[in-house]
Short mmCIF file of C-alpha atoms and ligand atoms in Angstrom, two decimals:
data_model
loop_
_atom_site.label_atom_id
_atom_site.label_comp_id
_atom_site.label_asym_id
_atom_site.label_seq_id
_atom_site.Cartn_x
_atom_site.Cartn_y
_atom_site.Cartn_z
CA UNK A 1 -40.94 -5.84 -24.27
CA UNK A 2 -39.94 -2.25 -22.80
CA UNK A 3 -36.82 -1.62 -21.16
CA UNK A 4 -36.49 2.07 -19.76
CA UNK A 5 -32.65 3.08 -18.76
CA UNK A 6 -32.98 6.20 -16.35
CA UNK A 7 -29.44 8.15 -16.99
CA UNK A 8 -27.72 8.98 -19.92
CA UNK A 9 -23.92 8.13 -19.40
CA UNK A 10 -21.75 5.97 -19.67
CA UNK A 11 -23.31 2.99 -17.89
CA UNK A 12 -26.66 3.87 -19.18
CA UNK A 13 -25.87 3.96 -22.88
CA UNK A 14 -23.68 0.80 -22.72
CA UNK A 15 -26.67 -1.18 -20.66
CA UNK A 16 -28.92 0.80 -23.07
CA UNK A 17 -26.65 -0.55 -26.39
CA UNK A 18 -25.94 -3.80 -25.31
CA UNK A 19 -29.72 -5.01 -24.63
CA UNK A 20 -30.99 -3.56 -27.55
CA UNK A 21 -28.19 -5.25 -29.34
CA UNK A 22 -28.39 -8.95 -27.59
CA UNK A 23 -32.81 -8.46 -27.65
CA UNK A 24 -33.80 -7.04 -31.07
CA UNK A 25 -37.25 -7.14 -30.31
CA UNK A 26 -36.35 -5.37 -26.99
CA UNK A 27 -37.67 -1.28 -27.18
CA UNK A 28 -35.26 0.58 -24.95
CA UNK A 29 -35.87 4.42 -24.05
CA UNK A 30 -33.17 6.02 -22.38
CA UNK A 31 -34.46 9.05 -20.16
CA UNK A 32 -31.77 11.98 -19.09
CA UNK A 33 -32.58 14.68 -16.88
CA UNK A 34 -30.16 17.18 -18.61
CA UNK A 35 -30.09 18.58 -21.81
CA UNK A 36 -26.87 16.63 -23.16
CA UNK A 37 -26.49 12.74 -22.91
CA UNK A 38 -22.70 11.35 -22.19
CA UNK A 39 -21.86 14.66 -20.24
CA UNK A 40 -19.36 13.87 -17.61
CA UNK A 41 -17.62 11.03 -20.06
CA UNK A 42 -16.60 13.76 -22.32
CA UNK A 43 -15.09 16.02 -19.87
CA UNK A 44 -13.46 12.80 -18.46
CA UNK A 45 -9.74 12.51 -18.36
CA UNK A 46 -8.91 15.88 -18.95
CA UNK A 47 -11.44 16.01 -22.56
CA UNK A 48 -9.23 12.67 -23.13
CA UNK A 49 -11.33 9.94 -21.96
CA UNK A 50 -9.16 7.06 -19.93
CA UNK A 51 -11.71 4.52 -20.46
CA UNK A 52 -10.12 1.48 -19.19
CA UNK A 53 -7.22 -0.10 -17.93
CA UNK A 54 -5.51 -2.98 -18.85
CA UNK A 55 -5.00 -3.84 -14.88
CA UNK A 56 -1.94 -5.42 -15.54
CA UNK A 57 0.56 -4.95 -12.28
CA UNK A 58 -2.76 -5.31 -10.24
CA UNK A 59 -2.51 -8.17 -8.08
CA UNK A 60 -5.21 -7.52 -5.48
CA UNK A 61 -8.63 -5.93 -6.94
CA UNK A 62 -9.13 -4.38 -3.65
CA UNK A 63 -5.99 -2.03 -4.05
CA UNK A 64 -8.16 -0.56 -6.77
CA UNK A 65 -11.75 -0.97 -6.02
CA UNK A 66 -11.68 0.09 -2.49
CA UNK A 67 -15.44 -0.59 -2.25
CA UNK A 68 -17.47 -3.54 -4.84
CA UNK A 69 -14.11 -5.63 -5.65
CA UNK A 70 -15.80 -8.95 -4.98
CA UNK A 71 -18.62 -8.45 -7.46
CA UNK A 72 -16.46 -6.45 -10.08
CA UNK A 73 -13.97 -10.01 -9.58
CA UNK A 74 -16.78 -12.27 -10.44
CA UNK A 75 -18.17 -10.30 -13.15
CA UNK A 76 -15.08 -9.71 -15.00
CA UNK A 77 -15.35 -13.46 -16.14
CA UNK A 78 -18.30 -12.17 -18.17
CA UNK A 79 -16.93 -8.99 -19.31
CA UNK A 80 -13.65 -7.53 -18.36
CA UNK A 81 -10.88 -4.69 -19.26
CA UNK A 82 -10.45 -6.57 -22.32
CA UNK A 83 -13.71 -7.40 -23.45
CA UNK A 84 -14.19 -3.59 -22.70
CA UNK A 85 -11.04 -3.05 -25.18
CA UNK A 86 -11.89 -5.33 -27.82
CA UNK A 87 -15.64 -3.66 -27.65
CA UNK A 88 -15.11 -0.44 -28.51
CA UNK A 89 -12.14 -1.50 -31.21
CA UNK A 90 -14.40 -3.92 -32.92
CA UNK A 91 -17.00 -0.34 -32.96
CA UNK A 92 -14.28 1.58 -34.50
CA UNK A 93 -12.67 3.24 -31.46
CA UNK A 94 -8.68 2.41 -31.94
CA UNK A 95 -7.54 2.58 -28.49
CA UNK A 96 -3.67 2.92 -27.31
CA UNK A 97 -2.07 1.73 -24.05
CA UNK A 98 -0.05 4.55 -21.54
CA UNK A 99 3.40 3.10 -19.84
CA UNK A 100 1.10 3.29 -16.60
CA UNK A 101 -1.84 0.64 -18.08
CA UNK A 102 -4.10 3.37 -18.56
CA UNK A 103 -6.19 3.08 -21.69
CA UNK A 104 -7.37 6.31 -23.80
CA UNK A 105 -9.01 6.67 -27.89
CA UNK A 106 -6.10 7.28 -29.84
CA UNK A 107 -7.63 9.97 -31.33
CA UNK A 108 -6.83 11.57 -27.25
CA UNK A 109 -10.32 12.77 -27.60
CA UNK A 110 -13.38 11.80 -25.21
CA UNK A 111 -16.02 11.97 -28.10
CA UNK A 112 -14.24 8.99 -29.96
CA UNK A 113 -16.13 6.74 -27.09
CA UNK A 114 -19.26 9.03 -26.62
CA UNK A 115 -19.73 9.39 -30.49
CA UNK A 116 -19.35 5.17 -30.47
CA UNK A 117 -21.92 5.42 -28.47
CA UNK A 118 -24.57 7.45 -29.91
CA UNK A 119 -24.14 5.79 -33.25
CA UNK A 120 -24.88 2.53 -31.88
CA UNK A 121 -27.57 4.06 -30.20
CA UNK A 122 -29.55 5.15 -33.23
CA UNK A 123 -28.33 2.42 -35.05
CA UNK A 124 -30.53 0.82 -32.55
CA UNK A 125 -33.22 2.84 -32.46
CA UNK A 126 -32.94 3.70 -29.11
CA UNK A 127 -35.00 6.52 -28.20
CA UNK A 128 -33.17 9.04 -26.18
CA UNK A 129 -35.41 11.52 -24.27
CA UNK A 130 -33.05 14.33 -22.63
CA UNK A 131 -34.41 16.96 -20.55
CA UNK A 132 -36.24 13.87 -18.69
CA UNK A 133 -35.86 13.72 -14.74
CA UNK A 134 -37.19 10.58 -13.65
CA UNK A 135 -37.29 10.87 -9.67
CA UNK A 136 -39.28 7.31 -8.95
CA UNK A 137 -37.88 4.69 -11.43
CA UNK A 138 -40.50 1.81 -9.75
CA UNK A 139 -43.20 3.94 -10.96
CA UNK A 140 -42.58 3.29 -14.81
CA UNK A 141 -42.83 -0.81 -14.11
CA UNK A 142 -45.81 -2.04 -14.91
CA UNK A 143 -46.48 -3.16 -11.31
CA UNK A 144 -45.94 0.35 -10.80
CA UNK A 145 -48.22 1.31 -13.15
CA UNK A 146 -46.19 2.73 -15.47
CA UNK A 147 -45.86 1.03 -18.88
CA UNK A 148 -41.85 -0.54 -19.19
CA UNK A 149 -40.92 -4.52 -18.19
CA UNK A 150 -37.81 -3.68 -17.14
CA UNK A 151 -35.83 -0.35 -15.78
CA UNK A 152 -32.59 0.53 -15.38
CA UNK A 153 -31.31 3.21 -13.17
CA UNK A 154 -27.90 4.43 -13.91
CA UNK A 155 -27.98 7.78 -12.67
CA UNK A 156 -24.37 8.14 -11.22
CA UNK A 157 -23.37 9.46 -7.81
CA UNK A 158 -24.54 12.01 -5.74
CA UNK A 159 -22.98 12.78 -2.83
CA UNK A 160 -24.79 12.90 -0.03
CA UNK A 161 -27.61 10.82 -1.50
CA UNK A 162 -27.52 7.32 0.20
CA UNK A 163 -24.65 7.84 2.24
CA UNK A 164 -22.59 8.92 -0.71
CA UNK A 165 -19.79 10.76 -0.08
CA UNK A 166 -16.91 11.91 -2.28
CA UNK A 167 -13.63 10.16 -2.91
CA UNK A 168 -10.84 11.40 -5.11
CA UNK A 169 -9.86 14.63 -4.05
CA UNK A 170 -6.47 16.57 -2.67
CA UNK A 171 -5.66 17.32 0.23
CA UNK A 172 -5.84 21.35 1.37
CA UNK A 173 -3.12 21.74 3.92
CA UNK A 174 -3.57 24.42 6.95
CA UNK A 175 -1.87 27.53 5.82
CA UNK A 176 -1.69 25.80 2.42
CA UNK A 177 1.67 24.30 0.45
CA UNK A 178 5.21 24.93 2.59
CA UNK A 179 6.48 27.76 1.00
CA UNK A 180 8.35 27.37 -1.75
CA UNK A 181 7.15 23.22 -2.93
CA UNK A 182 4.52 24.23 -5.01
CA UNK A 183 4.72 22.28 -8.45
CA UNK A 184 7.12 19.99 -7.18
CA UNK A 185 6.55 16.50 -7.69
CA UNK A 186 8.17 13.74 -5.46
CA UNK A 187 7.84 9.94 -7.85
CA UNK A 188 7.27 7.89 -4.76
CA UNK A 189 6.30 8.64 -1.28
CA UNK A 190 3.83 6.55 1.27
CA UNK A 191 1.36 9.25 2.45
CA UNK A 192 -0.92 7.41 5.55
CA UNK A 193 -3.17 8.59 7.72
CA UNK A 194 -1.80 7.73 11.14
CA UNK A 195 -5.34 7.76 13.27
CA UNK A 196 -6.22 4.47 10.57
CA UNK A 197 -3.99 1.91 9.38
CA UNK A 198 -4.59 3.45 5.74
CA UNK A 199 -1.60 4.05 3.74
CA UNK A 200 -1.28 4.46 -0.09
CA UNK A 201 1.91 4.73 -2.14
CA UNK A 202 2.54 6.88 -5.35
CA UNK A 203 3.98 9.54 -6.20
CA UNK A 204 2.81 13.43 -4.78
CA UNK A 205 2.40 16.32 -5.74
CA UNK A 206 2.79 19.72 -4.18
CA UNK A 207 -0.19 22.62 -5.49
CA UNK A 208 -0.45 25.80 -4.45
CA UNK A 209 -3.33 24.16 -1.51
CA UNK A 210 -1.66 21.44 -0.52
CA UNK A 211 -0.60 17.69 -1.56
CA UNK A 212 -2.02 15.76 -4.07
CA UNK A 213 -0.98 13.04 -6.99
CA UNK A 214 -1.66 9.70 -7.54
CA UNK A 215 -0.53 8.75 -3.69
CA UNK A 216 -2.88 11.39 -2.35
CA UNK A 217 -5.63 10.77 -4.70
CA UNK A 218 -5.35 7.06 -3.51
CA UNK A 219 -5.45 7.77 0.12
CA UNK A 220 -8.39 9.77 -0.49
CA UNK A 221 -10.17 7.05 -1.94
CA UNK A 222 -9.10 3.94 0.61
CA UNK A 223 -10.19 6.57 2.96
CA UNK A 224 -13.48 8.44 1.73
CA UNK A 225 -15.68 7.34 4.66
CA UNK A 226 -13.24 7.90 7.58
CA UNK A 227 -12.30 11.41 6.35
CA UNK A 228 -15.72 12.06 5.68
CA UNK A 229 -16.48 11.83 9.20
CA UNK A 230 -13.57 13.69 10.22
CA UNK A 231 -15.03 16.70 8.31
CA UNK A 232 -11.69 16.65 6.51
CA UNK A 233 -9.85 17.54 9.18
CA UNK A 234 -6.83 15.12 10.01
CA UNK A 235 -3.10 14.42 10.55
CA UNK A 236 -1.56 13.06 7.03
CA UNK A 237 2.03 11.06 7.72
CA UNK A 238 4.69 11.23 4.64
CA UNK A 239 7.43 9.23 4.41
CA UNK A 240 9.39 10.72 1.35
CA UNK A 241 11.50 7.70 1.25
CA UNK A 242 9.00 5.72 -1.16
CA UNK A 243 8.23 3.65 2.58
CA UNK A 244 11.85 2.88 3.84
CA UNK A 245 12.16 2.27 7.47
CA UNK A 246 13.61 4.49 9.73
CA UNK A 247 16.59 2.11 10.82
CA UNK A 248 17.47 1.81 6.86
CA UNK A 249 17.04 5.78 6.15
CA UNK A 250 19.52 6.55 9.01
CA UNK A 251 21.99 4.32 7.51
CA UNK A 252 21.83 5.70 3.91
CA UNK A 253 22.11 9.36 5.76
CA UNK A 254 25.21 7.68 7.28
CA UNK A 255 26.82 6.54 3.96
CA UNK A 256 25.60 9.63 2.22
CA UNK A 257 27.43 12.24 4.53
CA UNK A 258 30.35 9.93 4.32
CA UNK A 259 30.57 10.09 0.58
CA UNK A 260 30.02 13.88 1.23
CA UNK A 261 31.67 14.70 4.05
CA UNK A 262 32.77 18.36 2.92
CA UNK A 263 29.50 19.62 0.88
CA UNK A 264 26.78 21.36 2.74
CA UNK A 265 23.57 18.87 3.43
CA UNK A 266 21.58 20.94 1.44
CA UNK A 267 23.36 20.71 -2.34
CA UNK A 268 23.47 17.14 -1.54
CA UNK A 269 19.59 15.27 -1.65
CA UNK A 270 19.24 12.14 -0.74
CA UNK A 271 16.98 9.15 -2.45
CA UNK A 272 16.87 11.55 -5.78
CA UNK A 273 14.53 13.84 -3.52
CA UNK A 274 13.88 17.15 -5.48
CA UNK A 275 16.44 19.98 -4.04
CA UNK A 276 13.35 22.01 -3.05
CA UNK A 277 11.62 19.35 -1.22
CA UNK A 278 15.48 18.58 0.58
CA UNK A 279 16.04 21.76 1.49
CA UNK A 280 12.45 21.84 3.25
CA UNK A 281 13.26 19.22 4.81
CA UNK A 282 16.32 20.11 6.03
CA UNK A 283 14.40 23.12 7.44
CA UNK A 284 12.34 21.10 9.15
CA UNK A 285 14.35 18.99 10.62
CA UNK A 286 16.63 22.11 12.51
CA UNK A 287 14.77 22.54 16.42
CA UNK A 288 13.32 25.42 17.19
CA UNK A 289 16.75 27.61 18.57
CA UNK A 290 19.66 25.38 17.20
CA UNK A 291 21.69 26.27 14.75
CA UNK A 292 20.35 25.10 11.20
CA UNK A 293 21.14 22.41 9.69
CA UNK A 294 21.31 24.14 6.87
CA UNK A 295 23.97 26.29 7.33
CA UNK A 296 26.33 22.81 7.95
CA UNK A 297 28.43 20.16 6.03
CA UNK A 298 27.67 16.70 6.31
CA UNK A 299 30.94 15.93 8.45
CA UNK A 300 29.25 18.57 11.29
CA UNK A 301 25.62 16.74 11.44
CA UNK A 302 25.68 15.93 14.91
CA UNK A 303 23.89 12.31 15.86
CA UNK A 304 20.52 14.63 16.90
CA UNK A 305 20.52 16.38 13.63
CA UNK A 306 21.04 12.84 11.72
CA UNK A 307 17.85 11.74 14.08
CA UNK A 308 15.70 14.71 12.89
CA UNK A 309 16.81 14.50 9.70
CA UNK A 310 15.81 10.52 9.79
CA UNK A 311 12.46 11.17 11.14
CA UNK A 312 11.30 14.38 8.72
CA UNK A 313 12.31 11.80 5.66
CA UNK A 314 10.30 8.89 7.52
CA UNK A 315 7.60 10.72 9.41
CA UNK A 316 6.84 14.29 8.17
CA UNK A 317 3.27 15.14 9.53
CA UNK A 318 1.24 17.98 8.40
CA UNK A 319 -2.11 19.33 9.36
CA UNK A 320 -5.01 18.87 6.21
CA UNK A 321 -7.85 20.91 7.18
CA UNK A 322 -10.32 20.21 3.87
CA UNK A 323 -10.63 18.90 0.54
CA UNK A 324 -9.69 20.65 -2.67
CA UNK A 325 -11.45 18.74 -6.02
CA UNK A 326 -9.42 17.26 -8.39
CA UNK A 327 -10.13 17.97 -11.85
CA UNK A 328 -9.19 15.22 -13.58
CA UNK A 329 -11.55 12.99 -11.91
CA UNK A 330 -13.89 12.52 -8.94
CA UNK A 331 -16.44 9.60 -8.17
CA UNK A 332 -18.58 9.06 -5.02
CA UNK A 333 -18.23 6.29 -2.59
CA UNK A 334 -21.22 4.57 -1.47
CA UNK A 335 -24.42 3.97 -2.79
CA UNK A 336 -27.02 1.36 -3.71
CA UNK A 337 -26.39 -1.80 -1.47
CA UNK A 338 -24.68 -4.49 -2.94
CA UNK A 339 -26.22 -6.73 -0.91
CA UNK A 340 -29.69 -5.42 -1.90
CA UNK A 341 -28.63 -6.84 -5.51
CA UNK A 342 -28.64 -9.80 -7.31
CA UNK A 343 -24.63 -9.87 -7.82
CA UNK A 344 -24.95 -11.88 -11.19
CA UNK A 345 -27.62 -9.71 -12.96
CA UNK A 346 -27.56 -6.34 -11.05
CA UNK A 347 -31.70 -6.66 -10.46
CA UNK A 348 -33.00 -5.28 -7.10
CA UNK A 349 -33.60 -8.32 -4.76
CA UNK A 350 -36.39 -5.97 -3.69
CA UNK A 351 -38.64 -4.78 -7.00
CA UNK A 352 -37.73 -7.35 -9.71
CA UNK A 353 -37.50 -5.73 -12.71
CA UNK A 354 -35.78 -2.80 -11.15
CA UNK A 355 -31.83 -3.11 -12.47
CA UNK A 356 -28.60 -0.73 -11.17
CA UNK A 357 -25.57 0.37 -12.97
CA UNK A 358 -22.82 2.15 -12.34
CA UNK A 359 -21.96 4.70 -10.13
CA UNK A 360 -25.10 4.33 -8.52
CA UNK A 361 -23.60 1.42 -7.00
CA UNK A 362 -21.60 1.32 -3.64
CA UNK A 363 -18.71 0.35 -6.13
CA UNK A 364 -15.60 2.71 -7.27
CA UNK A 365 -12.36 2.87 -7.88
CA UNK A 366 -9.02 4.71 -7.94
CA UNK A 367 -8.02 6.90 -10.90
CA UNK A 368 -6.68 5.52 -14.00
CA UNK A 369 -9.76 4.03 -15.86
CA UNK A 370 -11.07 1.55 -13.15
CA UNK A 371 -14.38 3.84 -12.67
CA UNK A 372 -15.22 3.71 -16.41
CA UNK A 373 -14.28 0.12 -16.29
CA UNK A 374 -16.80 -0.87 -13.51
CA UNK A 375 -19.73 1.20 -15.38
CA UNK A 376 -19.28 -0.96 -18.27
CA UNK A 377 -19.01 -4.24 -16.67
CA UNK A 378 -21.79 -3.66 -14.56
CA UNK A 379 -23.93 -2.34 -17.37
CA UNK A 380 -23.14 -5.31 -19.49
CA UNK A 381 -24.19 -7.96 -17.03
CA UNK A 382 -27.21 -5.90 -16.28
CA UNK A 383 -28.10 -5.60 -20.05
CA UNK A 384 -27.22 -9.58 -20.50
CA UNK A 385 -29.93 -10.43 -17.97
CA UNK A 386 -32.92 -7.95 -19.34
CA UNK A 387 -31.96 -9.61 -23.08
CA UNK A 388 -32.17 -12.78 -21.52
CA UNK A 389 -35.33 -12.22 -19.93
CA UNK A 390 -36.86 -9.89 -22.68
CA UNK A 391 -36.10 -13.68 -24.73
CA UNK A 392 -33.23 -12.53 -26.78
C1 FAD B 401 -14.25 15.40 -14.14
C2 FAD B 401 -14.33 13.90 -14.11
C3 FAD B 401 -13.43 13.15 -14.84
C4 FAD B 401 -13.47 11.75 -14.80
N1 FAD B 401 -12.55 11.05 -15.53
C5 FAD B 401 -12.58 9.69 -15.51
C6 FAD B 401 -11.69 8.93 -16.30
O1 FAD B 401 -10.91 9.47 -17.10
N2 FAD B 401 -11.73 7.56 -16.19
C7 FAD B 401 -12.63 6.91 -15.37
O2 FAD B 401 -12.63 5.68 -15.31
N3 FAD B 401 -13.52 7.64 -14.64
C8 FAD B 401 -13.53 8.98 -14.71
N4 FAD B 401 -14.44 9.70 -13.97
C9 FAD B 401 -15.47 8.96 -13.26
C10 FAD B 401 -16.55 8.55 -14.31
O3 FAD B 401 -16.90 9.70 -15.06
C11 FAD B 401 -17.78 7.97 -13.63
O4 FAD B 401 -17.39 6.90 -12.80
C12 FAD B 401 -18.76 7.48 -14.70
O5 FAD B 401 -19.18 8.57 -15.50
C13 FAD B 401 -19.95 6.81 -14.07
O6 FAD B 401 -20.89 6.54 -15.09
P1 FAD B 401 -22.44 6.49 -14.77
O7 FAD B 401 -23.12 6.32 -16.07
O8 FAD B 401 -22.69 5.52 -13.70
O9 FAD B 401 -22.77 7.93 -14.17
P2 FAD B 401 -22.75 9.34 -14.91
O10 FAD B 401 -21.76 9.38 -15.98
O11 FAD B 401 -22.68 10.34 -13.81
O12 FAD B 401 -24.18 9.43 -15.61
C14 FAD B 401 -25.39 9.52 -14.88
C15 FAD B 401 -26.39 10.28 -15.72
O13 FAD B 401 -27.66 10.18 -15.09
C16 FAD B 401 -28.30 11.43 -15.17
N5 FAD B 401 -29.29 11.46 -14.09
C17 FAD B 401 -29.07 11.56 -12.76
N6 FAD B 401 -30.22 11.51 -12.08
C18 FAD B 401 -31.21 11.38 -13.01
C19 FAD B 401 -32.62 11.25 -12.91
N7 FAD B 401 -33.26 11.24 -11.75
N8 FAD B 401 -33.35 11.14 -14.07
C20 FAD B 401 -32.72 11.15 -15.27
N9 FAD B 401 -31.37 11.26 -15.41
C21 FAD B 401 -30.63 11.35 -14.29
C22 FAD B 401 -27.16 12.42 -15.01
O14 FAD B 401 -27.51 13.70 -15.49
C23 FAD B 401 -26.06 11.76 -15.82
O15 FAD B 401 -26.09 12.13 -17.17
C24 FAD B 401 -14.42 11.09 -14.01
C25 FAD B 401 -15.34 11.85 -13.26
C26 FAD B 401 -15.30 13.23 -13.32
C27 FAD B 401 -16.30 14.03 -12.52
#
């Protein structure tokens, strides 16, 4: 039997690998429209590669599949972030573990996993055909004419194919960073959009655009379709606190001027805030044509300027007006229909023998390895059911 895997990255060549492997007397052709297979997986991660995650700390899939948890849940009983780890180990890929779960080849270099790949690939004898744009994958079934039993498309995102748009990106702020934050890094804010009740937490970073970090990056993602339709152009909430309440910030400005009763407010930052960030803040918080709060100790704040000062810390808003890329990562939300998909074997409830993969799919997830993660487990129980069928 024929299997033909339209797509050569990283859910195309595990799906491809993994059915040859479980079906020997399965011929798989892998067809890529570019010139170079596994592409975008070695530029991934910054040339690094985070190709899992180990997920511990994640209680709730949903907090980092914002879209496809349910079926990533389910198939994660047949192959999850471990089976993932213990697969490319057990292929000669020694992986290590960052303090924040992410998992990356020890070697710290993203052709570790795509040179795993390739080897097993010819190993094999999957035929890889590059330079190959395949624009109607129904056409190569044999119902279709075409000459395969089975086909499966993992041909990644596209945005604005299908309803895709993008997710993982930075925010560009109008008029661009507040002068003087940019490079400074706050370790836990809660940046929410206040027209939605989305709200992600994480630390942020300032560029010279804007805001962005793991908090922002988050937000981006919970949010893809609503900003989308915004055409990027909203009200962002920060609450530099790490999420404290307003009543609970005004008491620790309370106790903190106490303590400090005789410095000036701005050489003394509260919550560890970075001095830059504090004395923007501070800034901020002085009204148009009072005197600034800058210029006074703690023991002159005067119960307004503790109120501004309360509400800049709990709810600064600034104006985004577009999306700058990220270049550590970027997926698309949106895609093929789960519900147009057998959930167990990834095969079109429409054209049987038609099978989907990857980013294709109306699944993704936040940075840190979960995107990789879902291309593999998807690919895997895609490539389980062709072997099975092809009579492994
Ligand atoms: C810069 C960057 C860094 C990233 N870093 C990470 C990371 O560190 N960790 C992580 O988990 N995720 C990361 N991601 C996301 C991750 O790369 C994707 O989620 C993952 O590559 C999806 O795999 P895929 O095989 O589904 O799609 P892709 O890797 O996009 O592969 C699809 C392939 O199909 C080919 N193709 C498309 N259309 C056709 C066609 N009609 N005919 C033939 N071939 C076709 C494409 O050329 C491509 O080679 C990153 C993304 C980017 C852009």
């Amino acid at each position: 039997m024929r299997l033909a895997v339209i797509g050569g990255g990283a859910a195309g060549f595990f799906l491809a690998v993994n059915a040859a492997q479980a079906a020997s007397s399965l011929e798989v052709v892998v067809f890529e429209q570019r010139d170079r297979v596994l592409s975008k997986l070695e530029a991934s991660g910054g040339g690094r590669c985070n190709c899992t995650n180990t997920f511990a700390g994640v209680k709730d899939l949903k907090t980092v599949y914002p879209r496809g948890s349910n079926l990533i849940k389910s198939q994660f009983k047949r192959f999850g972030p471990q089976d993932a780890f213990a697969w490319f180990e057990g292929r000669g890929v020694p992986l290590m573990i960052t303090a924040d779960q992410r998992v990356f080849p020890r070697a710290q270099d993203s052709r570790a996993v795509s040179g795993c790949l390739k080897t097993e690939a010819e190993r094999l004898r999957i035929r890889v055909r590059t330079g190959c744009r395949i624009d109607r994958p129904e056409s190569l079934l044999r119902d279709g004419g075409g000459d395969f039993d089975f086909v499966a498309v993992t041909i990644g995102g596209t945005p604005g194919a299908r309803g895709c748009v993008p997710s993982l990106f930075a925010f560009k702020l109008a008029g661009g960073a507040p002068d003087g934050l940019a490079g400074v890094s706050v370790p836990e804010v809660v940046a929410s959009i206040p027209a939605s009740k989305l709200s992600a937490r994480g630390a942020l970073l300032v560029t010279h655009e804007g805001f962005s970090g793991p908090a922002i990056l988050k937000l981006s993602s919970y949010a893809a379709r609503e900003l989308a339709s915004c055409a990027y152009r909203f009200d962002l909430r920060v609450n530099w606190t790490g999420g404290r309440n307003y009543d609970e910030v005004s008491g620790l400005l309370r106790d903190l001027a106490r303590a400090h009763a005789r410095k000036a407010v701005p050489n003394a930052s509260p919550f560890g805030l970075p001095s830059r960030l504090w004395a923007h803040a501070v800034s901020r918080a002085t009204a148009c044509g009072e005197a600034s709060i800058a210029g006074k100790r703690y023991a002159d704040l005067s119960k307004r300027d503790f109120a501004r000062l309360t509400e800049v810390l709990t709810n600064d808003v600034y104006a985004v007006s577009g999306r700058a890329r990220h270049k550590d990562e970027f997926v698309t939300c949106g895609g093929v229909p789960l519900d147009s998909i057998d959930k167990t074997t990834m095969e079109s409830k429409q054209t049987p023998g038609l099978f989907y993969a990857g980013e294709v799919l109306d699944i993704d997830g936040i940075t840190g390895g979960f995107n990789f993660q879902a291309a593999w487990t998807t690919a895997y129980a895609a490539a389980t059911a062709i072997a099975r069928r092809a009579g492994m």
